[in-house]
Amino acid sequence: MSRQLLPVLLPLLLLGAWSPWGQEQGPESPSEEPPEEEIPKEDGILVLSRHTLGLALREHPGLLVEFYAPWCGHCKALAPEYSKAAALLAAESMAVTLAKVDGPAQLELAEEFGVTEYPTLKFFRHGNRTHPEEYTGPREAERIVEWLRRRVGPSATRLEDEAGAQALIDARDLVVIGFFQDLQGEDVGTFLALARDALDMTFGLTDQPQLFQHFGLTKDTVVLFKKFDEGRADFPVDEELGLDLGDLSRFLVTHSMRLVTEFNSQTSPKIFAARILNHLLLFLNQSLAAHRELLAGFGEAAPRFRGQVLFVVVDVAADNEHVLQYFGVKAEAAPTLRLVNVETTKKYAPVDRDPVTAASVTAFCHAVFNGQVKPYLLSQEVPPDWDQRPVKTLVGKNFEQVAFDETKNVFVKFYAPWCTHCKEMAPAWEALAEKYKDHEDVIIAELDATANELDTFTVHGFPTLMYFPAGPGRKVTEYKSSRDLETLSKFLDNGGELPTEEPPEELAPPSLEPPTNSTVGSKEEL
């Protein structure tokens, strides 16, 4: 190259090395996006890689990105809804685009955005790569679109007159209107923040005096209008403390539930999200007229326990066998009541078989809260041959008698019928029982912890192995070692603890460095 050309070329070379997108971009950056590369699409969804994410962020002011794995079942279930959501967004001409990233294939992107499970969805606004919002909404197409709609547009409708307010109330089952004398106040910001995520409700707000007067209000109030039960519930804003997001959220969740909710696959998520700890269940057969007549009395008792007890109806003739099993209720026992505290999992049943009326329901609830009814524990019946096999069968009704027998060392496996690990260790447990069947002071037993509950302790994982040594004091030791016959035998032979292994005698000083073919890494790598 001639010396005459250097002064001309050098500035051009320097300019070419300077990234037009800021100093973070460079020829060695893993996020470099060749400008000529087009972003492919599948079913209206952008398919992104580390090369194209930056380009997508520049071109789309609102970008919802799903990080998925091809093998993930939840991702496969989401796929048709995600495609449908993309079509709905396109039809609305909303300024939001859907995209997806194959996480395992694009590990750099998955690591950059802290993806630890699939699917993970993140919403990017105005090209901001560093602070995307985690998507926490439902996974149905319409709800995805509504979640996005409330982020790129207003989350509440501004109401100016009675006609507009009434039209909004009439249009939906659940409508929340914030009446604020100052729409620039801090309470309005709290209200709008809640509205962004409460997708089951439609929100409006107003500062119009005539609307305050029309709805009988004299101060700032949030009003829930609903097309069932009492029709309206008011939440006055505290004049000193202002509007508390948590308090308002709890109020809306509580009052948006029907006084009596029928349990099914659609309502169960709302039932458990209601944050009401006590659930009163009426088990009945909806196909029988005599049972349906009980609903009136059950519902009559509900208002006085609003916010304290959630009233739920379980149809024993529907697909609710798992609910009946959890409460230990047979279909033929209906109609019958059960109360459960979902925090403590304690369950209560009426002492008497009184007819289900408003009075009997009220009395039962008060009796539970006043400590007059003791919780009940599930138990299978004791099998006639429970002690005839090498592995003895325990249930709730005979557990105390057997496990805390002061003349026996009792080793119990708590299992679940569906548990893979329990099935895998079953041969070793049978072999252990066979080995010790002639030891009069040793009992090897098992208990189905999904069908039997114990007052002594709660089993949290399967299988759980517990050792109850002979002697006084009701001592218990949990076994946490290998589940093979040899190790289990050592544990029993050593009185309920594993013998301490003596370290092998050193024949030579240890080497300070691993041999050249060693696979041992550094301490930090381990």
Short mmCIF file of C-alpha atoms in Angstrom, two decimals, residues 3-483:
data_model
loop_
_atom_site.label_atom_id
_atom_site.label_comp_id
_atom_site.label_asym_id
_atom_site.label_seq_id
_atom_site.Cartn_x
_atom_site.Cartn_y
_atom_site.Cartn_z
CA ARG A 3 2.16 5.98 1.68
CA GLN A 4 -0.05 8.44 -0.23
CA LEU A 5 -3.18 6.32 0.39
CA LEU A 6 -2.70 5.87 4.15
CA PRO A 7 -4.05 9.29 5.20
CA VAL A 8 -7.21 8.58 3.21
CA LEU A 9 -7.80 4.97 4.23
CA LEU A 10 -6.99 5.26 7.91
CA PRO A 11 -10.06 7.37 8.86
CA LEU A 12 -12.26 5.06 6.81
CA LEU A 13 -10.88 1.98 8.58
CA LEU A 14 -11.47 3.59 11.96
CA LEU A 15 -15.02 4.52 11.08
CA GLY A 16 -15.71 1.00 9.84
CA ALA A 17 -14.56 -0.47 13.15
CA TRP A 18 -16.94 1.77 15.12
CA SER A 19 -20.29 0.12 15.74
CA PRO A 20 -23.31 2.29 14.83
CA TRP A 21 -25.23 0.74 17.79
CA GLY A 22 -22.95 1.89 20.59
CA GLN A 23 -19.80 0.72 22.26
CA GLU A 24 -21.30 -2.58 23.49
CA GLN A 25 -21.29 -3.88 19.93
CA GLY A 26 -18.08 -5.10 18.36
CA PRO A 27 -16.84 -7.68 15.91
CA GLU A 28 -16.17 -10.10 18.80
CA SER A 29 -19.53 -9.53 20.56
CA PRO A 30 -21.75 -12.66 20.66
CA SER A 31 -24.78 -10.40 20.14
CA GLU A 32 -23.61 -8.98 16.82
CA GLU A 33 -26.49 -8.87 14.31
CA PRO A 34 -25.63 -8.81 10.62
CA PRO A 35 -27.96 -6.13 9.25
CA GLU A 36 -28.62 -8.08 6.09
CA GLU A 37 -30.00 -11.13 7.92
CA GLU A 38 -33.80 -11.45 7.86
CA ILE A 39 -35.64 -12.86 10.87
CA PRO A 40 -37.51 -16.07 10.00
CA LYS A 41 -41.11 -16.59 11.08
CA GLU A 42 -43.19 -19.63 12.05
CA ASP A 43 -46.97 -19.27 12.38
CA GLY A 44 -46.60 -15.50 12.66
CA ILE A 45 -43.97 -15.79 15.40
CA LEU A 46 -40.42 -14.50 15.00
CA VAL A 47 -37.76 -17.21 15.44
CA LEU A 48 -34.82 -15.51 17.12
CA SER A 49 -31.18 -16.32 17.67
CA ARG A 50 -28.34 -14.46 19.31
CA HIS A 51 -27.68 -12.83 15.93
CA THR A 52 -31.21 -11.52 15.42
CA LEU A 53 -32.51 -10.57 18.87
CA GLY A 54 -30.98 -7.09 18.74
CA LEU A 55 -32.47 -6.48 15.29
CA ALA A 56 -35.90 -7.59 16.54
CA LEU A 57 -35.67 -5.26 19.54
CA ARG A 58 -34.88 -2.32 17.25
CA GLU A 59 -37.69 -3.08 14.83
CA HIS A 60 -40.47 -3.93 17.33
CA PRO A 61 -41.32 -1.53 20.18
CA GLY A 62 -43.17 -4.29 22.03
CA LEU A 63 -41.69 -7.80 21.88
CA LEU A 64 -42.86 -10.82 23.88
CA VAL A 65 -40.26 -13.58 23.70
CA GLU A 66 -40.87 -17.20 24.68
CA PHE A 67 -37.81 -19.20 25.69
CA TYR A 68 -38.76 -22.82 25.01
CA ALA A 69 -37.23 -26.28 24.76
CA PRO A 70 -38.27 -28.66 21.96
CA TRP A 71 -38.70 -31.53 24.47
CA CYS A 72 -40.76 -29.52 26.99
CA GLY A 73 -44.37 -30.71 27.38
CA HIS A 74 -45.58 -27.35 28.75
CA CYS A 75 -44.00 -25.60 25.76
CA LYS A 76 -45.84 -27.94 23.38
CA ALA A 77 -49.11 -27.20 25.17
CA LEU A 78 -48.47 -23.45 24.91
CA ALA A 79 -47.54 -23.52 21.19
CA PRO A 80 -51.07 -23.42 19.65
CA GLU A 81 -52.22 -20.72 22.09
CA TYR A 82 -49.10 -18.67 21.39
CA SER A 83 -49.71 -18.89 17.62
CA LYS A 84 -53.35 -17.92 18.12
CA ALA A 85 -52.27 -14.94 20.22
CA ALA A 86 -49.95 -13.81 17.41
CA ALA A 87 -52.89 -13.89 14.99
CA LEU A 88 -55.11 -11.93 17.38
CA LEU A 89 -52.42 -9.27 17.82
CA ALA A 90 -52.01 -8.97 14.06
CA ALA A 91 -55.78 -8.59 13.59
CA GLU A 92 -55.85 -5.77 16.18
CA SER A 93 -52.77 -4.09 14.67
CA MET A 94 -51.39 -3.87 18.18
CA ALA A 95 -47.80 -2.67 18.40
CA VAL A 96 -46.64 -5.95 19.92
CA THR A 97 -44.88 -8.85 18.22
CA LEU A 98 -44.47 -12.40 19.49
CA ALA A 99 -41.15 -14.21 19.18
CA LYS A 100 -39.52 -17.39 20.44
CA VAL A 101 -36.04 -18.65 21.25
CA ASP A 102 -34.93 -22.27 21.39
CA GLY A 103 -33.24 -22.08 24.81
CA PRO A 104 -31.05 -25.21 24.63
CA ALA A 105 -29.88 -24.21 21.14
CA GLN A 106 -29.27 -20.58 22.12
CA LEU A 107 -27.59 -21.04 25.48
CA GLU A 108 -25.97 -17.61 25.43
CA LEU A 109 -29.38 -15.92 25.28
CA ALA A 110 -30.84 -18.26 27.92
CA GLU A 111 -27.97 -17.42 30.26
CA GLU A 112 -28.13 -13.69 29.49
CA PHE A 113 -31.77 -13.53 30.56
CA GLY A 114 -31.53 -15.93 33.50
CA VAL A 115 -33.74 -18.62 31.99
CA THR A 116 -33.84 -21.62 34.34
CA GLU A 117 -37.05 -23.32 33.25
CA TYR A 118 -39.25 -23.66 30.18
CA PRO A 119 -41.31 -22.03 28.99
CA THR A 120 -40.16 -18.62 30.23
CA LEU A 121 -41.67 -15.51 28.62
CA LYS A 122 -40.21 -12.01 28.80
CA PHE A 123 -41.66 -8.75 27.50
CA PHE A 124 -39.29 -6.14 26.03
CA ARG A 125 -40.35 -2.50 25.62
CA HIS A 126 -38.77 0.09 23.32
CA GLY A 127 -35.66 -1.97 22.61
CA ASN A 128 -34.64 -2.18 26.29
CA ARG A 129 -32.58 -5.35 26.42
CA THR A 130 -31.48 -5.12 30.05
CA HIS A 131 -34.81 -4.90 31.92
CA PRO A 132 -37.49 -7.09 30.31
CA GLU A 133 -40.67 -7.76 32.29
CA GLU A 134 -41.35 -11.36 33.26
CA TYR A 135 -44.65 -12.62 31.85
CA THR A 136 -46.72 -13.98 34.73
CA GLY A 137 -50.14 -14.15 33.08
CA PRO A 138 -52.27 -17.08 31.93
CA ARG A 139 -51.32 -19.23 28.94
CA GLU A 140 -54.49 -18.91 26.89
CA ALA A 141 -54.36 -16.82 23.72
CA GLU A 142 -57.03 -14.29 24.69
CA ARG A 143 -55.48 -13.76 28.13
CA ILE A 144 -51.99 -13.32 26.67
CA VAL A 145 -53.36 -10.62 24.37
CA GLU A 146 -55.21 -8.92 27.25
CA TRP A 147 -52.03 -8.91 29.37
CA LEU A 148 -50.17 -7.21 26.52
CA ARG A 149 -53.04 -4.83 25.77
CA ARG A 150 -52.88 -3.49 29.33
CA ARG A 151 -49.17 -2.75 28.93
CA VAL A 152 -49.08 -0.99 25.61
CA GLY A 153 -52.35 0.85 26.27
CA PRO A 154 -54.31 2.07 29.29
CA SER A 155 -55.20 -0.59 31.85
CA ALA A 156 -58.39 1.27 32.79
CA THR A 157 -60.99 3.17 30.73
CA ARG A 158 -61.48 6.87 31.51
CA LEU A 159 -65.18 7.47 32.25
CA GLU A 160 -66.75 10.88 31.70
CA ASP A 161 -70.50 10.34 32.05
CA GLU A 162 -73.23 8.01 33.31
CA ALA A 163 -73.80 6.42 29.91
CA GLY A 164 -70.15 5.44 29.56
CA ALA A 165 -69.99 4.06 33.10
CA GLN A 166 -73.17 2.04 32.68
CA ALA A 167 -72.04 0.66 29.32
CA LEU A 168 -68.82 -0.58 30.94
CA ILE A 169 -70.69 -2.16 33.87
CA ASP A 170 -73.16 -3.87 31.55
CA ALA A 171 -70.45 -5.27 29.28
CA ARG A 172 -68.70 -7.57 31.78
CA ASP A 173 -69.49 -9.78 34.78
CA LEU A 174 -66.79 -8.13 36.91
CA VAL A 175 -66.11 -4.41 36.54
CA VAL A 176 -63.96 -2.33 38.89
CA ILE A 177 -64.30 1.45 38.84
CA GLY A 178 -62.00 3.75 40.76
CA PHE A 179 -63.66 6.98 41.85
CA PHE A 180 -60.85 9.49 42.53
CA GLN A 181 -61.24 13.24 42.98
CA ASP A 182 -57.65 13.72 41.74
CA LEU A 183 -56.55 11.54 38.82
CA GLN A 184 -52.94 12.71 39.23
CA GLY A 185 -52.71 11.36 42.77
CA GLU A 186 -50.59 8.46 44.02
CA ASP A 187 -53.66 6.30 44.66
CA VAL A 188 -54.50 6.31 40.96
CA GLY A 189 -51.05 4.90 40.18
CA THR A 190 -51.66 2.08 42.66
CA PHE A 191 -55.06 1.41 41.10
CA LEU A 192 -53.66 1.27 37.56
CA ALA A 193 -50.79 -0.99 38.64
CA LEU A 194 -53.28 -3.53 39.98
CA ALA A 195 -55.40 -3.22 36.85
CA ARG A 196 -52.46 -4.28 34.68
CA ASP A 197 -52.49 -7.80 36.10
CA ALA A 198 -56.07 -8.45 37.27
CA LEU A 199 -57.12 -9.88 33.92
CA ASP A 200 -60.38 -11.40 35.20
CA MET A 201 -61.80 -7.94 35.73
CA THR A 202 -62.40 -4.87 33.57
CA PHE A 203 -61.29 -1.52 35.00
CA GLY A 204 -62.47 2.06 34.69
CA LEU A 205 -61.75 5.28 36.55
CA THR A 206 -63.29 8.71 36.87
CA ASP A 207 -63.03 12.04 38.63
CA GLN A 208 -66.44 13.33 37.51
CA PRO A 209 -68.58 14.74 40.39
CA GLN A 210 -71.81 13.65 38.70
CA LEU A 211 -70.62 10.03 38.71
CA PHE A 212 -69.74 10.24 42.42
CA GLN A 213 -73.27 11.49 43.03
CA HIS A 214 -74.89 8.95 40.71
CA PHE A 215 -73.32 6.03 42.58
CA GLY A 216 -73.87 7.53 46.03
CA LEU A 217 -70.24 8.28 46.86
CA THR A 218 -68.78 11.25 48.72
CA LYS A 219 -65.09 10.28 48.87
CA ASP A 220 -62.50 8.28 46.93
CA THR A 221 -63.72 4.69 46.61
CA VAL A 222 -63.00 1.62 44.51
CA VAL A 223 -66.24 -0.15 43.60
CA LEU A 224 -66.58 -3.73 42.32
CA PHE A 225 -69.71 -4.23 40.21
CA LYS A 226 -70.72 -7.86 39.60
CA LYS A 227 -73.62 -9.67 38.01
CA PHE A 228 -74.15 -12.09 40.91
CA ASP A 229 -74.72 -12.23 44.67
CA GLU A 230 -75.02 -8.73 46.20
CA GLY A 231 -74.16 -6.98 42.92
CA ARG A 232 -71.74 -4.42 44.34
CA ALA A 233 -68.92 -4.16 46.90
CA ASP A 234 -67.27 -0.88 47.97
CA PHE A 235 -63.66 -0.36 49.10
CA PRO A 236 -63.26 3.16 50.55
CA VAL A 237 -59.76 4.64 50.21
CA ASP A 238 -58.18 5.38 53.59
CA GLU A 239 -57.89 9.17 53.75
CA GLU A 240 -54.69 9.05 55.84
CA LEU A 241 -52.89 5.94 54.57
CA GLY A 242 -54.07 6.04 50.98
CA LEU A 243 -54.77 3.05 48.74
CA ASP A 244 -52.83 -0.08 49.72
CA LEU A 245 -52.17 -2.44 46.80
CA GLY A 246 -52.24 -5.59 48.93
CA ASP A 247 -55.44 -4.69 50.74
CA LEU A 248 -57.22 -3.77 47.51
CA SER A 249 -56.04 -6.95 45.82
CA ARG A 250 -57.32 -9.14 48.67
CA PHE A 251 -60.63 -7.27 48.66
CA LEU A 252 -61.15 -7.80 44.94
CA VAL A 253 -60.16 -11.47 45.02
CA THR A 254 -62.47 -12.14 47.96
CA HIS A 255 -65.47 -10.29 46.58
CA SER A 256 -65.05 -11.44 42.98
CA MET A 257 -65.66 -15.03 44.12
CA ARG A 258 -69.26 -16.15 44.26
CA LEU A 259 -70.57 -16.75 47.76
CA VAL A 260 -70.89 -20.39 46.75
CA THR A 261 -68.53 -21.77 44.10
CA GLU A 262 -68.91 -25.13 42.40
CA PHE A 263 -65.62 -27.01 42.20
CA ASN A 264 -64.46 -27.92 38.68
CA SER A 265 -61.37 -27.57 36.50
CA GLN A 266 -62.26 -23.96 35.60
CA THR A 267 -62.92 -22.75 39.15
CA SER A 268 -60.23 -24.66 41.05
CA PRO A 269 -57.39 -22.21 40.19
CA LYS A 270 -59.47 -19.29 41.51
CA ILE A 271 -60.46 -21.24 44.63
CA PHE A 272 -56.84 -21.85 45.60
CA ALA A 273 -55.76 -18.34 44.57
CA ALA A 274 -58.43 -16.69 46.75
CA ARG A 275 -56.09 -16.55 49.78
CA ILE A 276 -58.96 -17.58 52.06
CA LEU A 277 -57.53 -20.25 54.34
CA ASN A 278 -60.74 -22.02 55.38
CA HIS A 279 -62.74 -23.91 52.77
CA LEU A 280 -66.14 -25.41 53.61
CA LEU A 281 -67.13 -28.14 51.17
CA LEU A 282 -70.62 -29.48 50.61
CA PHE A 283 -70.47 -32.88 48.93
CA LEU A 284 -73.71 -33.64 47.11
CA ASN A 285 -75.09 -35.31 44.01
CA GLN A 286 -76.27 -32.60 41.63
CA SER A 287 -78.38 -35.08 39.69
CA LEU A 288 -80.68 -35.56 42.69
CA ALA A 289 -83.37 -32.94 43.30
CA ALA A 290 -83.31 -33.53 47.06
CA HIS A 291 -79.60 -32.70 47.12
CA ARG A 292 -79.98 -29.58 44.97
CA GLU A 293 -82.55 -28.24 47.43
CA LEU A 294 -79.81 -28.07 50.08
CA LEU A 295 -77.93 -25.39 48.13
CA ALA A 296 -80.30 -22.65 49.31
CA GLY A 297 -79.52 -23.21 53.00
CA PHE A 298 -75.82 -23.65 52.32
CA GLY A 299 -75.72 -20.35 50.42
CA GLU A 300 -77.78 -18.58 53.07
CA ALA A 301 -75.04 -19.20 55.63
CA ALA A 302 -72.23 -17.94 53.36
CA PRO A 303 -72.48 -14.10 53.64
CA ARG A 304 -71.64 -13.95 57.35
CA PHE A 305 -68.38 -15.83 56.67
CA ARG A 306 -67.33 -13.77 53.63
CA GLY A 307 -63.53 -13.45 53.63
CA GLN A 308 -63.15 -16.05 56.40
CA VAL A 309 -64.57 -19.19 54.78
CA LEU A 310 -64.86 -20.08 51.12
CA PHE A 311 -68.06 -22.05 50.45
CA VAL A 312 -67.54 -24.74 47.81
CA VAL A 313 -69.86 -27.35 46.31
CA VAL A 314 -68.40 -30.68 45.15
CA ASP A 315 -70.59 -32.81 42.89
CA VAL A 316 -69.90 -36.46 43.74
CA ALA A 317 -71.44 -37.50 40.42
CA ALA A 318 -68.87 -35.46 38.44
CA ASP A 319 -65.19 -36.12 37.83
CA ASN A 320 -64.12 -35.22 41.37
CA GLU A 321 -62.84 -38.56 42.68
CA HIS A 322 -59.49 -37.01 43.65
CA VAL A 323 -61.30 -34.53 45.94
CA LEU A 324 -63.33 -37.30 47.57
CA GLN A 325 -60.17 -39.34 48.08
CA TYR A 326 -58.33 -36.42 49.70
CA PHE A 327 -61.11 -35.95 52.24
CA GLY A 328 -61.80 -39.66 52.68
CA VAL A 329 -65.41 -39.20 51.59
CA LYS A 330 -67.40 -41.91 49.80
CA ALA A 331 -69.93 -40.80 47.17
CA GLU A 332 -72.69 -42.60 49.03
CA ALA A 333 -71.99 -40.46 52.12
CA ALA A 334 -73.36 -37.37 50.34
CA PRO A 335 -74.78 -34.98 51.32
CA THR A 336 -72.09 -34.20 53.87
CA LEU A 337 -69.89 -31.30 54.97
CA ARG A 338 -66.11 -31.01 55.41
CA LEU A 339 -64.03 -28.00 56.45
CA VAL A 340 -60.31 -27.76 55.70
CA ASN A 341 -57.68 -25.18 56.58
CA VAL A 342 -55.47 -25.13 53.49
CA GLU A 343 -52.50 -23.79 55.47
CA THR A 344 -52.43 -26.44 58.20
CA THR A 345 -54.24 -29.08 56.02
CA LYS A 346 -56.33 -29.98 59.07
CA LYS A 347 -59.73 -31.39 58.11
CA TYR A 348 -62.94 -31.35 60.11
CA ALA A 349 -66.24 -33.23 59.84
CA PRO A 350 -69.54 -32.58 61.66
CA VAL A 351 -69.97 -34.67 64.79
CA ASP A 352 -73.67 -35.21 64.12
CA ARG A 353 -75.43 -36.11 60.89
CA ASP A 354 -77.75 -33.10 61.02
CA PRO A 355 -79.54 -32.04 57.82
CA VAL A 356 -77.69 -29.38 55.82
CA THR A 357 -79.43 -26.09 56.66
CA ALA A 358 -78.27 -22.51 57.15
CA ALA A 359 -78.40 -23.06 60.92
CA SER A 360 -76.45 -26.35 60.89
CA VAL A 361 -73.80 -24.97 58.54
CA THR A 362 -73.34 -21.87 60.69
CA ALA A 363 -73.15 -23.95 63.87
CA PHE A 364 -70.56 -26.29 62.34
CA CYS A 365 -68.29 -23.40 61.31
CA HIS A 366 -68.52 -21.77 64.74
CA ALA A 367 -67.81 -25.12 66.43
CA VAL A 368 -64.62 -25.58 64.39
CA PHE A 369 -63.37 -22.04 65.06
CA ASN A 370 -64.17 -22.36 68.79
CA GLY A 371 -62.16 -25.58 69.07
CA GLN A 372 -65.20 -27.75 69.76
CA VAL A 373 -64.50 -30.08 66.81
CA LYS A 374 -61.26 -32.01 66.58
CA PRO A 375 -59.60 -32.55 63.19
CA TYR A 376 -59.91 -36.03 61.76
CA LEU A 377 -57.18 -38.13 60.17
CA LEU A 378 -57.59 -40.38 57.17
CA SER A 379 -57.05 -44.08 57.66
CA GLN A 380 -57.69 -47.20 55.67
CA GLU A 381 -59.20 -50.14 57.47
CA VAL A 382 -56.73 -52.56 59.07
CA PRO A 383 -56.36 -55.52 56.67
CA PRO A 384 -57.19 -58.89 58.31
CA ASP A 385 -53.81 -60.22 57.15
CA TRP A 386 -51.78 -57.09 57.92
CA ASP A 387 -49.12 -59.08 59.81
CA GLN A 388 -49.06 -62.28 57.74
CA ARG A 389 -46.42 -61.21 55.20
CA PRO A 390 -42.76 -60.41 55.94
CA VAL A 391 -43.55 -56.72 55.22
CA LYS A 392 -46.31 -55.76 57.65
CA THR A 393 -49.08 -53.44 56.45
CA LEU A 394 -49.71 -50.39 58.58
CA VAL A 395 -52.59 -47.93 58.31
CA GLY A 396 -53.55 -44.92 60.38
CA LYS A 397 -55.63 -47.04 62.77
CA ASN A 398 -52.86 -49.46 63.80
CA PHE A 399 -49.77 -47.30 63.32
CA GLU A 400 -49.40 -46.05 66.91
CA GLN A 401 -49.87 -49.51 68.38
CA VAL A 402 -47.23 -51.10 66.16
CA ALA A 403 -44.66 -48.35 65.65
CA PHE A 404 -44.38 -47.43 69.33
CA ASP A 405 -44.40 -50.96 70.71
CA GLU A 406 -41.65 -50.74 73.35
CA THR A 407 -40.63 -54.39 72.75
CA LYS A 408 -40.00 -54.01 69.01
CA ASN A 409 -37.59 -52.23 66.69
CA VAL A 410 -39.87 -51.07 63.89
CA PHE A 411 -38.60 -49.94 60.49
CA VAL A 412 -41.34 -48.29 58.38
CA LYS A 413 -41.41 -47.27 54.72
CA PHE A 414 -43.87 -44.45 54.00
CA TYR A 415 -44.72 -44.61 50.31
CA ALA A 416 -47.06 -43.39 47.59
CA PRO A 417 -48.52 -45.92 45.11
CA TRP A 418 -47.51 -43.74 42.15
CA CYS A 419 -43.94 -43.04 43.37
CA THR A 420 -41.25 -44.37 41.02
CA HIS A 421 -38.53 -44.37 43.69
CA CYS A 422 -40.82 -46.35 45.99
CA LYS A 423 -41.32 -48.98 43.30
CA GLU A 424 -37.59 -49.14 42.63
CA MET A 425 -36.73 -49.87 46.26
CA ALA A 426 -39.60 -52.37 46.81
CA PRO A 427 -37.46 -55.49 46.07
CA ALA A 428 -34.79 -54.40 48.59
CA TRP A 429 -37.49 -53.74 51.21
CA GLU A 430 -39.06 -57.15 50.62
CA ALA A 431 -35.63 -58.80 50.86
CA LEU A 432 -34.94 -56.95 54.11
CA ALA A 433 -38.24 -58.17 55.59
CA GLU A 434 -37.52 -61.72 54.46
CA LYS A 435 -34.06 -61.56 56.07
CA TYR A 436 -35.38 -60.41 59.46
CA LYS A 437 -38.72 -62.23 59.55
CA ASP A 438 -37.50 -64.61 62.27
CA HIS A 439 -36.18 -61.80 64.49
CA GLU A 440 -38.92 -61.43 67.10
CA ASP A 441 -37.84 -57.92 68.06
CA VAL A 442 -37.72 -56.53 64.49
CA ILE A 443 -40.69 -55.45 62.36
CA ILE A 444 -40.34 -54.31 58.76
CA ALA A 445 -43.49 -52.44 57.68
CA GLU A 446 -44.92 -50.05 55.10
CA LEU A 447 -47.69 -47.45 55.10
CA ASP A 448 -49.44 -45.76 52.15
CA ALA A 449 -49.01 -42.12 53.19
CA THR A 450 -51.48 -40.89 50.57
CA ALA A 451 -54.38 -42.77 52.19
CA ASN A 452 -53.36 -42.58 55.85
CA GLU A 453 -52.60 -39.51 57.96
CA LEU A 454 -50.72 -39.45 61.25
CA ASP A 455 -50.99 -37.10 64.18
CA THR A 456 -47.36 -37.85 65.13
CA PHE A 457 -45.70 -36.30 62.08
CA THR A 458 -46.28 -35.36 58.44
CA VAL A 459 -44.56 -37.12 55.56
CA HIS A 460 -43.31 -34.65 52.95
CA GLY A 461 -41.54 -36.90 50.43
CA PHE A 462 -41.57 -40.45 49.13
CA PRO A 463 -40.23 -42.83 50.08
CA THR A 464 -39.53 -41.78 53.68
CA LEU A 465 -37.93 -44.40 55.94
CA MET A 466 -38.38 -44.05 59.71
CA TYR A 467 -36.93 -46.24 62.46
CA PHE A 468 -38.75 -46.60 65.79
CA PRO A 469 -36.38 -48.25 68.30
CA ALA A 470 -37.60 -50.46 71.13
CA GLY A 471 -37.86 -48.92 74.57
CA PRO A 472 -39.68 -45.99 76.18
CA GLY A 473 -39.71 -42.42 74.97
CA ARG A 474 -41.33 -42.76 71.51
CA LYS A 475 -38.01 -42.17 69.77
CA VAL A 476 -37.85 -41.80 65.98
CA THR A 477 -34.88 -41.78 63.60
CA GLU A 478 -35.14 -40.97 59.91
CA TYR A 479 -33.01 -43.15 57.63
CA LYS A 480 -31.34 -41.14 54.87
CA SER A 481 -28.70 -43.45 53.42
CA SER A 482 -28.59 -45.90 50.50
CA ARG A 483 -31.67 -48.04 49.95
#
